[in-house]
Short mmCIF file of C-alpha atoms and ligand atoms in Angstrom, two decimals:
data_model
loop_
_atom_site.label_atom_id
_atom_site.label_comp_id
_atom_site.label_asym_id
_atom_site.label_seq_id
_atom_site.Cartn_x
_atom_site.Cartn_y
_atom_site.Cartn_z
CA MET A 1 3.48 19.15 17.14
CA SER A 2 5.23 17.66 14.16
CA GLY A 3 3.36 16.36 11.09
CA ALA A 4 1.65 13.10 10.48
CA GLY A 5 4.68 10.81 11.22
CA LEU A 6 4.87 7.35 9.61
CA PRO A 7 1.75 5.93 8.02
CA HIS A 8 0.12 2.94 9.65
CA HIS A 9 -1.34 1.82 6.38
CA LEU A 10 0.00 2.66 2.95
CA ALA A 11 -2.08 2.02 -0.15
CA ILE A 12 -0.41 2.04 -3.55
CA ILE A 13 -1.66 2.03 -7.14
CA MET A 14 1.24 0.60 -9.08
CA ASP A 15 0.59 2.26 -12.44
CA GLY A 16 2.63 2.91 -15.59
CA ASN A 17 4.06 -0.53 -16.55
CA GLY A 18 2.71 -0.39 -20.12
CA ARG A 19 3.99 3.10 -20.84
CA TRP A 20 7.39 2.25 -19.36
CA ALA A 21 7.69 -0.68 -21.76
CA ALA A 22 6.33 1.29 -24.76
CA ARG A 23 9.03 3.93 -24.17
CA ARG A 24 11.60 1.19 -24.59
CA GLY A 25 9.95 -0.16 -27.74
CA LYS A 26 8.93 -3.33 -25.86
CA PRO A 27 5.57 -5.01 -25.45
CA ARG A 28 3.48 -3.91 -22.43
CA THR A 29 3.96 -7.29 -20.78
CA TYR A 30 7.67 -6.50 -20.49
CA GLY A 31 6.63 -3.63 -18.27
CA HIS A 32 4.53 -5.89 -16.12
CA GLN A 33 7.48 -8.19 -15.62
CA ALA A 34 9.66 -5.23 -14.57
CA GLY A 35 6.83 -4.00 -12.35
CA THR A 36 6.74 -7.29 -10.49
CA GLU A 37 10.47 -6.89 -9.50
CA VAL A 38 9.84 -3.38 -8.28
CA ALA A 39 6.85 -4.58 -6.20
CA ARG A 40 9.11 -7.08 -4.47
CA ARG A 41 11.70 -4.36 -3.60
CA ILE A 42 9.10 -1.89 -2.43
CA VAL A 43 7.30 -4.42 -0.21
CA ARG A 44 10.61 -5.12 1.50
CA ALA A 45 11.37 -1.40 1.81
CA VAL A 46 7.97 -0.73 3.34
CA ALA A 47 8.54 -3.48 5.92
CA GLU A 48 12.03 -2.13 6.72
CA ARG A 49 10.57 1.30 7.41
CA GLY A 50 8.26 -0.16 9.97
CA ILE A 51 4.94 0.53 8.26
CA PRO A 52 2.63 -2.27 9.47
CA VAL A 53 0.06 -2.45 6.65
CA LEU A 54 0.48 -2.18 2.88
CA THR A 55 -2.24 -2.56 0.26
CA VAL A 56 -1.26 -2.76 -3.39
CA TYR A 57 -3.46 -2.66 -6.45
CA ALA A 58 -2.31 -5.48 -8.64
CA PHE A 59 -5.35 -6.00 -10.92
CA SER A 60 -8.61 -4.07 -10.96
CA SER A 61 -12.10 -5.48 -11.61
CA GLU A 62 -11.88 -3.45 -14.84
CA ASN A 63 -8.50 -4.78 -15.95
CA TRP A 64 -10.29 -7.87 -17.42
CA ARG A 65 -11.08 -5.52 -20.29
CA ARG A 66 -7.44 -5.58 -21.39
CA PRO A 67 -6.53 -7.56 -24.51
CA ARG A 68 -6.62 -11.27 -23.86
CA HIS A 69 -2.89 -11.89 -24.31
CA GLU A 70 -2.09 -9.15 -21.80
CA VAL A 71 -4.55 -10.68 -19.24
CA THR A 72 -3.05 -14.12 -19.85
CA ARG A 73 0.46 -12.74 -19.28
CA LEU A 74 -0.62 -11.02 -16.09
CA MET A 75 -2.13 -14.29 -14.87
CA SER A 76 1.06 -16.18 -15.51
CA LEU A 77 3.13 -13.50 -13.70
CA PHE A 78 0.67 -13.79 -10.78
CA ARG A 79 1.11 -17.62 -10.84
CA ARG A 80 4.87 -17.24 -10.84
CA ALA A 81 4.86 -14.75 -8.03
CA LEU A 82 2.71 -17.13 -5.96
CA ASP A 83 5.16 -19.96 -6.66
CA ARG A 84 8.36 -18.06 -6.12
CA GLU A 85 7.83 -15.16 -3.78
CA VAL A 86 5.69 -16.50 -1.02
CA ASP A 87 8.44 -18.34 0.89
CA GLN A 88 10.63 -15.25 0.82
CA LEU A 89 7.77 -13.06 1.99
CA ASP A 90 7.12 -15.58 4.75
CA GLN A 91 10.77 -15.46 5.85
CA HIS A 92 10.53 -11.66 6.01
CA GLY A 93 7.54 -11.88 8.37
CA VAL A 94 4.96 -10.79 5.78
CA ARG A 95 1.36 -11.88 6.13
CA LEU A 96 -0.52 -12.07 2.85
CA ASN A 97 -4.14 -11.27 2.37
CA PHE A 98 -5.96 -11.09 -0.99
CA ILE A 99 -8.91 -8.78 -1.51
CA GLY A 100 -11.16 -8.78 -4.59
CA ARG A 101 -13.28 -11.28 -6.38
CA ARG A 102 -11.06 -14.31 -6.19
CA GLU A 103 -13.69 -16.53 -7.84
CA ALA A 104 -12.83 -14.62 -11.07
CA PHE A 105 -9.43 -16.40 -11.11
CA SER A 106 -8.61 -19.94 -12.12
CA LYS A 107 -9.03 -22.69 -9.53
CA SER A 108 -5.29 -23.12 -9.42
CA LEU A 109 -4.68 -19.41 -8.68
CA GLN A 110 -7.37 -19.48 -6.04
CA ARG A 111 -5.62 -22.43 -4.42
CA GLY A 112 -2.28 -20.54 -4.61
CA MET A 113 -3.81 -17.55 -2.86
CA ALA A 114 -5.41 -19.65 -0.16
CA ARG A 115 -2.10 -21.48 0.42
CA ALA A 116 -0.17 -18.22 0.64
CA GLU A 117 -2.56 -16.86 3.21
CA GLU A 118 -2.50 -20.03 5.24
CA LEU A 119 1.28 -20.26 5.23
CA THR A 120 1.80 -16.65 6.35
CA ARG A 121 -1.11 -16.21 8.70
CA GLU A 122 0.99 -16.09 11.87
CA ASN A 123 3.32 -13.38 10.54
CA SER A 124 3.02 -9.94 12.01
CA ARG A 125 5.80 -7.69 10.73
CA LEU A 126 3.82 -6.47 7.69
CA LEU A 127 0.30 -7.21 6.57
CA LEU A 128 0.35 -7.12 2.78
CA ASN A 129 -3.08 -6.86 1.16
CA ILE A 130 -3.02 -7.62 -2.55
CA ALA A 131 -6.01 -6.25 -4.41
CA ALA A 132 -6.68 -8.60 -7.33
CA SER A 133 -9.83 -8.38 -9.42
CA TYR A 134 -10.72 -5.73 -6.90
CA GLY A 135 -13.16 -2.85 -7.35
CA GLY A 136 -14.11 -0.37 -4.68
CA ARG A 137 -17.72 -0.21 -5.84
CA ASP A 138 -17.99 -3.98 -5.87
CA ASP A 139 -16.55 -4.10 -2.33
CA ILE A 140 -19.29 -1.62 -1.18
CA ALA A 141 -22.07 -3.41 -3.11
CA THR A 142 -21.00 -6.78 -1.70
CA ALA A 143 -21.03 -5.40 1.83
CA ALA A 144 -24.53 -4.00 1.29
CA ARG A 145 -25.73 -7.34 0.00
CA ARG A 146 -24.22 -9.19 2.90
CA LEU A 147 -25.84 -6.87 5.46
CA ALA A 148 -29.18 -7.11 3.63
CA GLU A 149 -29.09 -10.87 3.72
CA GLN A 150 -28.35 -10.82 7.43
CA ALA A 151 -31.33 -8.47 7.96
CA ARG A 152 -33.58 -10.74 5.84
CA ARG A 153 -32.65 -13.71 8.06
CA GLY A 154 -33.52 -11.61 11.06
CA GLU A 155 -29.91 -11.59 12.34
CA LEU A 156 -29.42 -7.87 11.91
CA ASP A 157 -31.66 -4.93 12.77
CA PRO A 158 -31.29 -2.44 9.84
CA GLU A 159 -31.55 0.40 12.38
CA THR A 160 -28.18 -0.62 13.77
CA ILE A 161 -26.29 -0.24 10.47
CA ASP A 162 -23.83 2.61 10.82
CA GLU A 163 -20.39 3.47 9.46
CA THR A 164 -18.76 1.00 11.81
CA THR A 165 -20.99 -1.99 10.96
CA PHE A 166 -20.75 -1.13 7.29
CA GLY A 167 -16.95 -0.77 7.41
CA ASN A 168 -16.80 -4.18 9.14
CA ALA A 169 -18.61 -5.77 6.17
CA LEU A 170 -15.92 -4.55 3.76
CA GLN A 171 -12.89 -6.58 2.72
CA LEU A 172 -10.43 -4.55 4.81
CA ALA A 173 -12.55 -4.94 7.97
CA GLY A 174 -10.64 -4.51 11.16
CA GLN A 175 -7.61 -2.88 9.57
CA PRO A 176 -6.60 0.75 10.10
CA GLU A 177 -7.74 3.05 7.27
CA PRO A 178 -5.02 3.88 4.79
CA ASP A 179 -3.41 7.13 5.93
CA LEU A 180 -1.23 7.56 2.82
CA PHE A 181 -2.09 6.70 -0.79
CA ILE A 182 0.51 6.71 -3.56
CA ARG A 183 -0.31 6.48 -7.23
CA THR A 184 2.59 6.24 -9.66
CA GLY A 185 2.38 6.75 -13.42
CA GLY A 186 1.06 10.35 -13.47
CA GLU A 187 -2.72 9.76 -13.56
CA ARG A 188 -4.57 11.66 -10.87
CA ARG A 189 -7.57 9.39 -10.24
CA LEU A 190 -8.63 6.52 -7.98
CA SER A 191 -9.63 4.04 -10.69
CA ASN A 192 -12.11 2.33 -8.39
CA TYR A 193 -9.60 1.56 -5.66
CA LEU A 194 -10.57 1.46 -1.96
CA LEU A 195 -13.42 4.02 -2.35
CA TRP A 196 -14.80 3.76 1.15
CA ASN A 197 -11.45 3.45 2.87
CA LEU A 198 -9.80 6.47 1.22
CA ALA A 199 -12.28 8.99 2.62
CA TYR A 200 -9.61 10.87 4.66
CA THR A 201 -6.43 9.42 3.20
CA GLU A 202 -3.60 11.80 2.17
CA LEU A 203 -3.09 11.50 -1.55
CA HIS A 204 0.35 11.50 -3.14
CA PHE A 205 0.66 11.35 -6.92
CA SER A 206 4.01 10.54 -8.53
CA ASP A 207 4.79 10.96 -12.21
CA THR A 208 7.34 8.16 -11.98
CA LEU A 209 6.23 5.08 -13.88
CA TRP A 210 5.98 2.10 -11.57
CA PRO A 211 8.95 0.12 -12.94
CA ASP A 212 11.14 3.20 -12.18
CA PHE A 213 9.73 3.71 -8.66
CA SER A 214 12.63 3.52 -6.24
CA GLU A 215 13.14 3.53 -2.48
CA ALA A 216 14.03 7.23 -2.84
CA ASP A 217 10.64 7.86 -4.41
CA LEU A 218 9.01 6.01 -1.52
CA ASP A 219 10.91 8.07 0.97
CA ALA A 220 9.90 11.25 -0.87
CA ALA A 221 6.25 10.26 -0.51
CA LEU A 222 6.79 9.51 3.19
CA ASP A 223 8.45 12.95 3.63
CA ASP A 224 5.51 14.53 1.84
CA PHE A 225 3.15 12.72 4.22
CA ARG A 226 5.13 13.92 7.21
CA GLN A 227 4.44 17.52 6.16
CA ARG A 228 0.69 17.00 5.91
CA GLU A 229 -1.56 18.47 8.52
CA ARG A 230 -4.44 16.10 9.06
CA ARG A 231 -7.68 17.67 10.26
CA PHE A 232 -10.49 15.15 9.53
CA GLY A 233 -12.90 18.04 9.29
CA GLY A 234 -11.85 19.49 12.60
CA LEU A 235 -9.18 22.07 13.28
CA ALA A 236 -5.44 21.69 13.40
CA GLU A 237 -3.81 21.78 16.85
CA SER A 238 -2.36 25.24 16.16
CA GLN A 239 -5.76 26.61 15.14
CA THR A 240 -7.42 25.18 18.23
CA LYS A 241 -4.90 27.03 20.46
CA LYS A 242 -5.33 30.28 18.61
CA HIS A 243 -9.07 30.29 19.06
CA ALA A 244 -9.15 28.88 22.57
C1 IPE B 301 -0.38 -1.06 -14.10
O1 IPE B 301 0.24 -0.62 -15.27
C2 IPE B 301 -0.51 -2.59 -14.06
C3 IPE B 301 -1.88 -3.07 -14.24
C4 IPE B 301 -2.91 -2.38 -14.42
C5 IPE B 301 -2.05 -4.51 -14.17
P1 IPE B 301 -0.55 -0.43 -16.64
O2 IPE B 301 -0.66 -1.68 -17.39
O3 IPE B 301 -1.89 0.25 -16.36
O4 IPE B 301 0.35 0.62 -17.38
P2 IPE B 301 -0.05 1.90 -18.18
O5 IPE B 301 -0.85 2.73 -17.23
O6 IPE B 301 -0.79 1.44 -19.31
O7 IPE B 301 1.27 2.54 -18.50
C1 IPE B 302 -5.38 0.92 -11.96
O1 IPE B 302 -4.66 1.24 -13.07
C2 IPE B 302 -5.27 -0.56 -11.64
C3 IPE B 302 -3.94 -1.05 -11.29
C4 IPE B 302 -2.81 -0.35 -11.32
C5 IPE B 302 -3.90 -2.44 -10.95
P1 IPE B 302 -5.32 1.34 -14.56
O2 IPE B 302 -4.21 1.62 -15.47
O3 IPE B 302 -6.13 0.12 -14.78
O4 IPE B 302 -6.29 2.56 -14.40
P2 IPE B 302 -6.89 3.50 -15.53
O5 IPE B 302 -7.51 2.62 -16.55
O6 IPE B 302 -5.78 4.34 -16.06
O7 IPE B 302 -7.91 4.34 -14.77
MG1 MG B 303 -2.51 2.17 -16.16
#
């Protein structure tokens, strides 16, 4: 049997914008601008390759700790993307879904997110989850709270809580687990991304800074994934045969 094939769900940490700009003697926000363009190209490339679900980390729950002017600039890029990109995405058959604490954003951005989701809800070519003010621990804690409240109201028997019920209380409920994870920018850590969902995901780290990430880099990651032998704690097919 060949390797893992094409992922059903690709999760990306788009990292390295600030360093990319610094290397050019520019402010970090210049890198975020460039990163937005690359995100647009890569979303399209992912759709063209036939991958049905893509989740991108746009802003973490910890990124609020950045200097105020950088946060402000990121918010205005977000605003602009909501104003300018959503129609195009809609035309390309992309369905948008935002995960994270959206109440942390301005009312106007919250309205923009809701509108984008509403406009694209019938699209089925690519489901694009955008993680914004997202933290994996927060996602898990929120799920626990929600289940506890249901139990307190007597709507849920705590005995019935298992991995499936818990997974269904998370923000990516009902979606396939990411099978491939890509982090650009050279850091080899998860930075509080989809902690629950990445349990058995294949990890691919790229030293390329996000604004330099190309379709060729995406294809290299997909090739890498194809070579992976996924075992999920069991045995590979070849091993099973040998020991049968
Ligand atoms: C990722 O690039 C974008 C966001 C976190 C919003 P960074 O801004 O983290 O860039 P580096 O890692 O400092 O180069
Ligand atoms: C993770 O990158 C978040 C996003 C890319 C949106 P960071 O740059 O915030 O992560 P750390 O601080 O290096 O762990
Ligand atoms: Mg970074």
